[in-house]
Coordinates of C-alpha atoms in Angstrom, one line a residue:
M790 CA 71.3 -5.4 -33.5
A791 CA 75.0 -5.9 -34.1
R792 CA 76.3 -5.4 -37.6
N793 CA 77.7 -8.4 -39.4
L794 CA 81.1 -8.4 -40.9
D795 CA 80.9 -9.8 -44.4
L796 CA 82.6 -9.5 -47.8
D797 CA 80.5 -6.5 -48.7
A798 CA 81.3 -4.7 -45.5
L799 CA 85.1 -5.2 -45.9
L800 CA 85.0 -4.1 -49.6
H801 CA 83.1 -0.9 -48.7
G802 CA 85.5 0.0 -45.9
C803 CA 88.6 -0.6 -48.0
A804 CA 87.5 1.2 -51.2
E805 CA 89.6 4.2 -52.3
Q806 CA 86.6 6.5 -51.9
S807 CA 85.5 5.2 -48.5
F808 CA 85.7 7.4 -45.4
D809 CA 85.5 4.7 -42.9
A810 CA 88.4 4.7 -40.5
G811 CA 88.9 1.1 -39.5
I812 CA 88.1 -1.5 -36.8
R813 CA 88.7 -1.5 -33.1
I814 CA 88.6 -4.6 -30.8
D815 CA 88.3 -4.1 -27.0
V816 CA 88.7 -7.1 -24.9
E817 CA 88.3 -7.5 -21.0
L818 CA 90.8 -10.1 -20.0
E819 CA 91.1 -12.1 -16.7
P820 CA 93.9 -14.3 -15.2
L821 CA 93.1 -17.9 -14.8
A822 CA 93.4 -17.2 -11.0
G823 CA 90.5 -14.8 -11.3
A824 CA 90.1 -11.0 -11.3
G825 CA 93.0 -9.4 -9.4
G826 CA 95.1 -12.5 -9.7
P827 CA 98.9 -11.7 -10.3
V828 CA 100.1 -11.7 -13.9
K829 CA 103.7 -11.6 -15.1
P830 CA 104.3 -8.6 -17.5
A831 CA 107.1 -8.7 -20.1
T832 CA 110.4 -8.0 -18.7
Y833 CA 113.0 -5.9 -20.5
A834 CA 116.8 -5.2 -20.4
G835 CA 117.8 -4.2 -16.9
G836 CA 115.0 -6.4 -15.3
T837 CA 112.3 -3.7 -15.8
Y838 CA 108.6 -3.6 -16.7
Q839 CA 107.2 -1.2 -19.3
L840 CA 105.5 1.3 -17.0
D841 CA 103.2 4.0 -18.4
R842 CA 100.3 6.3 -17.5
R843 CA 97.1 6.1 -19.6
W844 CA 93.7 7.8 -19.6
A845 CA 91.1 5.1 -18.7
T846 CA 88.3 7.1 -20.3
P847 CA 88.0 10.7 -21.6
D848 CA 86.1 11.6 -18.5
T849 CA 88.8 10.5 -16.0
A850 CA 90.2 13.2 -13.8
E851 CA 93.7 11.9 -14.0
P852 CA 95.7 9.4 -16.0
T853 CA 96.1 5.9 -14.4
D854 CA 99.3 4.0 -13.7
V855 CA 99.6 0.9 -16.0
I856 CA 102.0 -1.7 -17.0
V857 CA 102.2 -2.9 -20.6
I858 CA 101.8 -6.6 -20.2
D859 CA 102.4 -7.4 -23.8
N860 CA 103.5 -4.6 -26.2
V861 CA 102.8 -4.0 -29.9
P862 CA 105.7 -5.8 -31.5
S863 CA 105.2 -8.9 -29.2
Q864 CA 101.5 -9.1 -30.1
A865 CA 102.3 -9.0 -33.8
N866 CA 104.7 -11.9 -33.3
R867 CA 102.0 -13.8 -31.5
L868 CA 99.6 -13.2 -34.3
E869 CA 102.1 -14.4 -36.9
E870 CA 102.7 -17.5 -34.8
A871 CA 98.9 -18.3 -34.8
L872 CA 98.9 -18.0 -38.6
R873 CA 101.9 -20.3 -38.8
R874 CA 100.3 -22.9 -36.5
H875 CA 97.1 -23.0 -38.5
R876 CA 98.7 -22.5 -41.9
A877 CA 97.1 -25.5 -43.4
A878 CA 93.6 -24.3 -42.9
I879 CA 94.3 -20.6 -43.7
A880 CA 96.4 -21.5 -46.8
I881 CA 98.7 -18.5 -46.2
P882 CA 102.0 -18.5 -48.1
E883 CA 105.1 -19.7 -46.4
L884 CA 108.8 -19.8 -47.1
V885 CA 110.9 -22.2 -45.1
L886 CA 114.7 -22.0 -44.4
D887 CA 115.8 -25.5 -44.0
L888 CA 118.7 -25.9 -41.6
S889 CA 118.5 -29.7 -41.2
D890 CA 122.0 -30.1 -42.7
L891 CA 123.4 -28.5 -39.7
A892 CA 122.9 -31.8 -37.7
H893 CA 125.0 -30.8 -34.7
L894 CA 122.7 -27.9 -33.6
P895 CA 121.6 -28.1 -30.0
A896 CA 118.2 -29.8 -29.4
H897 CA 116.5 -26.4 -28.5
L898 CA 117.2 -24.8 -31.7
P899 CA 114.8 -25.0 -34.6
R900 CA 115.7 -27.1 -37.7
Q901 CA 113.5 -24.9 -39.9
L902 CA 112.7 -21.2 -39.9
S903 CA 109.3 -20.1 -41.3
S904 CA 108.7 -16.8 -43.1
L905 CA 106.1 -16.3 -40.4
Q906 CA 108.9 -16.3 -37.9
F907 CA 111.4 -14.1 -39.6
P908 CA 112.1 -11.2 -37.2
H909 CA 112.0 -8.6 -40.0
R910 CA 109.5 -10.4 -42.2
N911 CA 110.2 -9.8 -45.9
G912 CA 113.2 -7.6 -44.9
D913 CA 115.0 -10.2 -42.9
A914 CA 118.6 -11.2 -43.1
Y915 CA 117.7 -14.9 -43.0
L916 CA 115.8 -14.3 -46.3
R917 CA 118.7 -12.4 -47.7
D918 CA 121.2 -15.1 -46.8
A919 CA 119.2 -18.0 -48.3
T920 CA 119.3 -19.9 -51.6
L921 CA 116.6 -21.3 -53.9
N922 CA 117.4 -24.1 -56.2
G923 CA 121.2 -23.4 -55.7
K924 CA 120.8 -19.7 -56.5
D925 CA 121.0 -16.8 -54.2
F926 CA 117.3 -16.2 -53.3
I927 CA 117.7 -12.4 -53.7
N928 CA 118.8 -13.0 -57.3
T929 CA 115.9 -15.3 -58.3
E930 CA 112.7 -13.8 -59.9
L931 CA 110.8 -14.5 -56.7
G932 CA 113.4 -13.0 -54.5
K933 CA 113.8 -9.9 -56.6
S934 CA 110.1 -9.3 -56.6
I935 CA 109.8 -9.6 -52.7
F936 CA 112.9 -7.5 -52.0
A937 CA 111.7 -4.8 -54.5
A938 CA 108.2 -4.5 -53.2
T939 CA 106.8 -1.3 -51.8
A940 CA 103.5 -0.1 -50.5
E941 CA 102.7 1.4 -54.0
N942 CA 103.6 -1.9 -55.8
C943 CA 102.9 -4.6 -53.1
G944 CA 101.8 -7.6 -55.3
A945 CA 104.7 -9.8 -54.4
L946 CA 104.0 -9.2 -50.7
V947 CA 100.3 -10.1 -51.1
A948 CA 101.3 -13.3 -52.9
W949 CA 104.2 -14.3 -50.5
F950 CA 104.2 -12.1 -47.3
P951 CA 100.8 -10.7 -46.6
Q952 CA 101.7 -10.6 -43.0
A953 CA 104.2 -7.8 -43.6
L954 CA 101.4 -5.5 -45.0
L955 CA 99.4 -6.0 -41.8
Y956 CA 102.2 -5.8 -39.2
G957 CA 104.7 -3.7 -41.0
F958 CA 108.3 -4.1 -42.3
W959 CA 111.6 -2.1 -42.7
Q960 CA 113.9 -3.3 -45.5
S961 CA 117.1 -2.4 -43.5
H962 CA 119.6 -5.2 -44.2
L963 CA 120.6 -4.6 -47.8
G964 CA 123.0 -1.7 -47.2
K965 CA 122.7 2.1 -47.3
K966 CA 122.7 2.4 -51.0
R967 CA 120.2 -0.4 -51.6
A968 CA 116.4 -0.4 -50.9
N969 CA 115.4 0.8 -47.5
T970 CA 111.7 0.5 -48.0
K971 CA 109.5 1.0 -45.0
H972 CA 105.8 0.2 -44.4
A973 CA 104.1 1.0 -41.1
R974 CA 101.9 -1.6 -39.4
A975 CA 98.1 -1.3 -40.0
W976 CA 97.2 -3.6 -37.2
V977 CA 98.2 -2.4 -33.7
S978 CA 97.5 -4.5 -30.6
E979 CA 98.6 -4.4 -26.9
I980 CA 97.6 -5.8 -23.5
I981 CA 97.5 -3.4 -20.6
G982 CA 97.4 -3.9 -16.8
W983 CA 95.6 -1.1 -15.1
Q984 CA 96.4 0.2 -11.5
P985 CA 99.1 -2.2 -10.6
A986 CA 99.0 -2.9 -6.8
S987 CA 102.9 -2.8 -6.8
T988 CA 105.7 -2.4 -9.3
E989 CA 108.7 -3.1 -7.0
T990 CA 107.8 -6.6 -5.4
R991 CA 110.4 -9.3 -6.2
T992 CA 110.3 -13.0 -6.2
F993 CA 112.6 -14.4 -3.5
G994 CA 113.7 -18.1 -3.0
V995 CA 116.4 -20.5 -2.9
K996 CA 117.7 -22.9 -5.5
G997 CA 117.9 -26.1 -3.6
D998 CA 120.3 -29.1 -3.6
P999 CA 119.4 -32.4 -1.9
L1000 CA 123.0 -33.0 -1.1
N1001 CA 123.7 -29.4 -0.1
L1002 CA 127.1 -29.3 -1.9
S1003 CA 129.5 -26.5 -1.0
I1004 CA 128.8 -23.6 -3.3
E1005 CA 132.3 -22.1 -2.5
E1006 CA 134.1 -25.1 -4.1
T1007 CA 136.2 -24.1 -7.1
V1008 CA 136.0 -25.8 -10.3
S1009 CA 137.6 -25.7 -13.7
V1010 CA 135.0 -25.7 -16.4
N1011 CA 134.7 -25.6 -20.2
V1012 CA 132.5 -22.5 -20.7
D1013 CA 131.1 -23.8 -24.0
D1014 CA 130.3 -27.2 -22.6
Q1015 CA 129.7 -27.6 -18.9
M1016 CA 129.7 -31.3 -19.2
K1017 CA 133.5 -30.8 -19.1
W1018 CA 134.5 -29.7 -15.6
D1019 CA 136.5 -30.8 -12.6
I1020 CA 137.2 -29.9 -9.1
G1021 CA 140.1 -27.5 -8.6
T1022 CA 141.8 -25.3 -11.1
G1023 CA 143.7 -27.9 -13.1
S1024 CA 143.3 -28.6 -16.8
K1025 CA 141.3 -31.8 -16.7
A1026 CA 138.3 -30.0 -17.9
S1027 CA 140.1 -29.1 -21.1
D1028 CA 140.2 -31.7 -24.0
S1029 CA 142.6 -29.6 -26.1
K1030 CA 144.6 -26.3 -26.0
N1031 CA 141.7 -24.6 -27.8
T1032 CA 139.0 -25.4 -25.4
K1033 CA 137.8 -22.4 -23.4
R1034 CA 138.3 -22.8 -19.7
K1035 CA 137.8 -20.7 -16.6
K1036 CA 137.6 -21.0 -12.9
E1037 CA 134.1 -20.9 -11.4
K1038 CA 132.3 -21.7 -8.2
L1039 CA 130.5 -24.9 -8.0
S1040 CA 127.2 -22.9 -7.6
N1041 CA 127.8 -21.4 -11.1
I1042 CA 127.4 -24.8 -12.8
G1043 CA 124.3 -25.8 -11.0
H1044 CA 125.3 -27.3 -7.7
G1045 CA 124.7 -26.3 -4.2
Q1046 CA 121.9 -24.2 -2.5
V1047 CA 121.7 -20.6 -3.8
P1048 CA 119.4 -18.0 -2.4
F1049 CA 118.1 -15.2 -4.6
T1050 CA 119.2 -11.9 -3.3
D1051 CA 117.8 -8.3 -3.9
K1052 CA 120.3 -8.1 -6.7
D1053 CA 119.2 -11.1 -8.7
A1054 CA 115.6 -11.7 -7.6
A1055 CA 113.3 -11.1 -10.5
L1056 CA 110.4 -8.7 -10.5
A1057 CA 107.2 -10.6 -9.2
P1058 CA 103.9 -11.0 -11.0
V1059 CA 101.6 -8.0 -10.5
S1060 CA 98.0 -7.8 -9.4
F1061 CA 95.9 -5.4 -11.5
S1062 CA 92.4 -3.8 -11.0
R1063 CA 91.7 -4.9 -14.6
I1064 CA 93.4 -6.1 -17.8
T1065 CA 92.4 -5.1 -21.3
Q1066 CA 93.5 -5.7 -24.8
R1067 CA 92.9 -3.2 -27.5
A1068 CA 93.6 -4.0 -31.2
T1069 CA 93.0 -1.5 -34.1
L1070 CA 93.1 -1.9 -37.8
S1071 CA 93.6 1.2 -39.8
F1072 CA 91.8 1.4 -43.2
A1073 CA 93.7 4.5 -44.0
Q1074 CA 97.0 2.7 -43.8
L1075 CA 95.6 -0.1 -45.9
R1076 CA 94.4 2.4 -48.5
R1077 CA 98.1 3.3 -49.0
L1078 CA 98.6 -0.1 -50.5
S1079 CA 98.3 -0.6 -54.2
L1080 CA 98.9 -3.4 -56.7
G1081 CA 99.3 -1.0 -59.6
Q1082 CA 96.2 -2.6 -61.1
E1083 CA 92.6 -1.7 -61.3
A1084 CA 90.9 -0.1 -58.2
D1085 CA 88.7 -3.2 -57.7
A1086 CA 91.8 -5.3 -57.3
D1087 CA 93.3 -3.0 -54.7
T1088 CA 90.0 -3.0 -52.8
A1089 CA 89.9 -6.8 -52.8
M1090 CA 93.5 -7.0 -51.8
R1091 CA 92.8 -4.7 -48.8
A1092 CA 89.7 -6.7 -47.8
L1093 CA 91.7 -9.8 -47.8
L1094 CA 94.3 -8.3 -45.4
V1095 CA 91.3 -7.2 -43.1
A1096 CA 89.9 -10.8 -43.1
L1097 CA 93.4 -12.2 -42.5
G1098 CA 93.9 -9.9 -39.5
L1099 CA 90.6 -10.8 -38.0
R1100 CA 91.3 -14.5 -38.4
A1101 CA 94.7 -14.2 -36.8
H1102 CA 93.2 -12.3 -33.8
Q1103 CA 90.7 -15.0 -33.3
L1104 CA 93.2 -17.7 -33.5
A1105 CA 95.7 -16.1 -31.1
F1106 CA 93.4 -14.4 -28.6
G1107 CA 89.8 -15.7 -29.2
R1108 CA 90.1 -18.2 -26.3
G1109 CA 92.3 -18.7 -23.3
F1110 CA 95.9 -18.0 -24.2
F1111 CA 99.4 -18.1 -22.7
L1112 CA 101.9 -15.3 -22.9
R1113 CA 104.7 -16.5 -20.6
S1114 CA 105.2 -18.2 -17.3
G1115 CA 102.7 -16.5 -14.8
A1116 CA 100.7 -14.9 -17.6
A1117 CA 97.8 -17.1 -18.6
L1118 CA 94.7 -15.0 -19.6
R1119 CA 91.2 -15.6 -21.0
P1120 CA 88.9 -13.2 -22.7
R1121 CA 85.7 -12.3 -20.7
R1122 CA 84.1 -9.8 -23.0
T1123 CA 84.9 -8.6 -26.5
V1124 CA 83.6 -5.6 -28.3
L1125 CA 84.4 -5.2 -32.0
T1126 CA 83.5 -1.7 -33.3
W1127 CA 83.3 -0.6 -36.9
L1128 CA 84.8 2.9 -37.0
G1129 CA 82.5 4.5 -39.7
A1130 CA 82.7 7.7 -41.4
D1131 CA 79.5 9.0 -39.8
A1132 CA 79.0 6.8 -36.8
D1133 CA 80.6 3.9 -35.1
E1134 CA 78.7 0.5 -35.0
E1135 CA 79.2 -2.4 -32.8
C1136 CA 79.8 -5.6 -34.7
E1137 CA 79.6 -9.4 -34.1
P1138 CA 83.3 -10.2 -33.1
G1139 CA 82.9 -13.6 -34.8
N1140 CA 84.2 -17.0 -33.7
A1141 CA 86.7 -19.4 -35.1
N1142 CA 84.2 -20.6 -37.8
N1143 CA 82.9 -17.1 -38.8
T1144 CA 86.4 -15.7 -39.3
Q1145 CA 87.6 -18.7 -41.3
A1146 CA 84.5 -18.5 -43.5
L1147 CA 85.0 -14.8 -44.0
L1148 CA 88.6 -15.3 -45.0
E1149 CA 87.7 -17.9 -47.4
S1150 CA 84.9 -15.8 -49.0
V1151 CA 87.2 -12.8 -49.3
R1152 CA 90.1 -14.8 -50.7
S1153 CA 87.9 -16.3 -53.4
Y1154 CA 86.7 -12.8 -54.4
A1155 CA 90.2 -11.5 -54.3
E1156 CA 91.3 -14.2 -56.8
S1157 CA 88.5 -13.4 -59.2
A1158 CA 89.5 -9.7 -58.9
G1159 CA 93.0 -10.5 -60.2
V1160 CA 94.8 -10.1 -56.8
P1161 CA 98.1 -12.1 -57.1
L1162 CA 97.9 -15.0 -54.8
H1163 CA 100.6 -17.3 -56.1
G1164 CA 101.8 -18.6 -52.8
W1165 CA 98.4 -19.0 -51.3
G1166 CA 97.2 -22.7 -50.9
Q1167 CA 100.7 -24.0 -52.0
S1168 CA 103.2 -26.2 -50.2
P1169 CA 106.0 -24.2 -48.4
T1170 CA 108.8 -23.1 -50.6
I1171 CA 112.0 -24.5 -49.2
L1172 CA 115.1 -22.4 -49.0
L1173 CA 118.6 -23.3 -48.0
P1174 CA 121.3 -21.3 -46.0
K1175 CA 124.1 -19.7 -47.9
D1176 CA 127.6 -20.8 -47.0
N1177 CA 128.4 -17.6 -45.1
L1178 CA 125.1 -18.2 -42.9
K1179 CA 126.0 -21.8 -42.3
K1180 CA 129.5 -20.6 -41.0
A1181 CA 128.0 -18.1 -38.8
V1182 CA 125.6 -20.6 -37.3
S1183 CA 128.4 -23.1 -36.8
S1184 CA 130.6 -20.4 -35.3
T1185 CA 127.9 -19.6 -32.7
W1186 CA 127.1 -23.2 -32.1
P1187 CA 130.1 -25.3 -32.8
E1188 CA 130.0 -29.1 -32.8
L1189 CA 131.1 -30.3 -29.4
A1190 CA 132.8 -33.5 -28.6
D1191 CA 130.9 -36.2 -26.6

């Protein structure tokens, strides 16, 4: 019979004297097109996939060619996004950088940035360059506590940035002579495609044009605003002497039929013999965390992070999910293993209700044990951009004339 994950199990595994190693989640995934259906892996600079060779099992004669469909940092971002989208139910803390005063921003840019979206979590430049109630955030009591937090004194992060303790952070934007605190991720997850049928196939095609306009026609265009262009190389596309103008082919501003050549054709989706996801949570890494209080509070704090990680995984990957165009997957079989000191035990992976109930149970216990949870269950704390950040945003995205 599979072991149940409950409050007592998490407290036992996270205790300072525990020799349990952690949790592993293995998932067999399938494309919506069915087994062997092509899937689009992540593409990196230079138009390449992340190729690797892995041992499928300890008994395999040779390592197997694989492609990393979604790597560790990307998976962490997806887990954080799941927490953000379900923040109301989870009651996780959130700071929000409000950019709504920059009314001219293009429609595709966010008007708010959540602390669950900051690229560097609690060490992010957007947090450094924010204000709270008219004061530089980093100089407020809350800001000082967050920026000064370490693994050995992590109370402020438990209270306001618990995701940073799961997925790691590096305080690298304060300067060489200021805090450069690092904390490695405890939760590691990636999605792998095994035995790719091909790694060189490209997607060819033609960008069509119902009027088949001449792609060789020369235009004069405002490079910042392609609404401003004209046939020929004159200056009609310029509204002022300061407008950036250049000569382009008509095809470069979206007209005409353009075939994709070998040079610009993207790598195609790939067919795999199987696709797997593996996530691990290290209790050893969590045991490096301390509140500087009683041991019971430390244990409860670590258990809360475990429950939060399990909840995030269920929300992000517990049902069919979408990574990118051409990469929609669904879980077909999930095995959750408790990596014990003496033996490994298969556990019930839990569904949406189970993981939510576990999180609520552990959070209640953590609160009673004195774990600082000031930001939990509260409305988002609203921050505003400093003047230098507003100038940087406006420089990148200037207000354009109609």
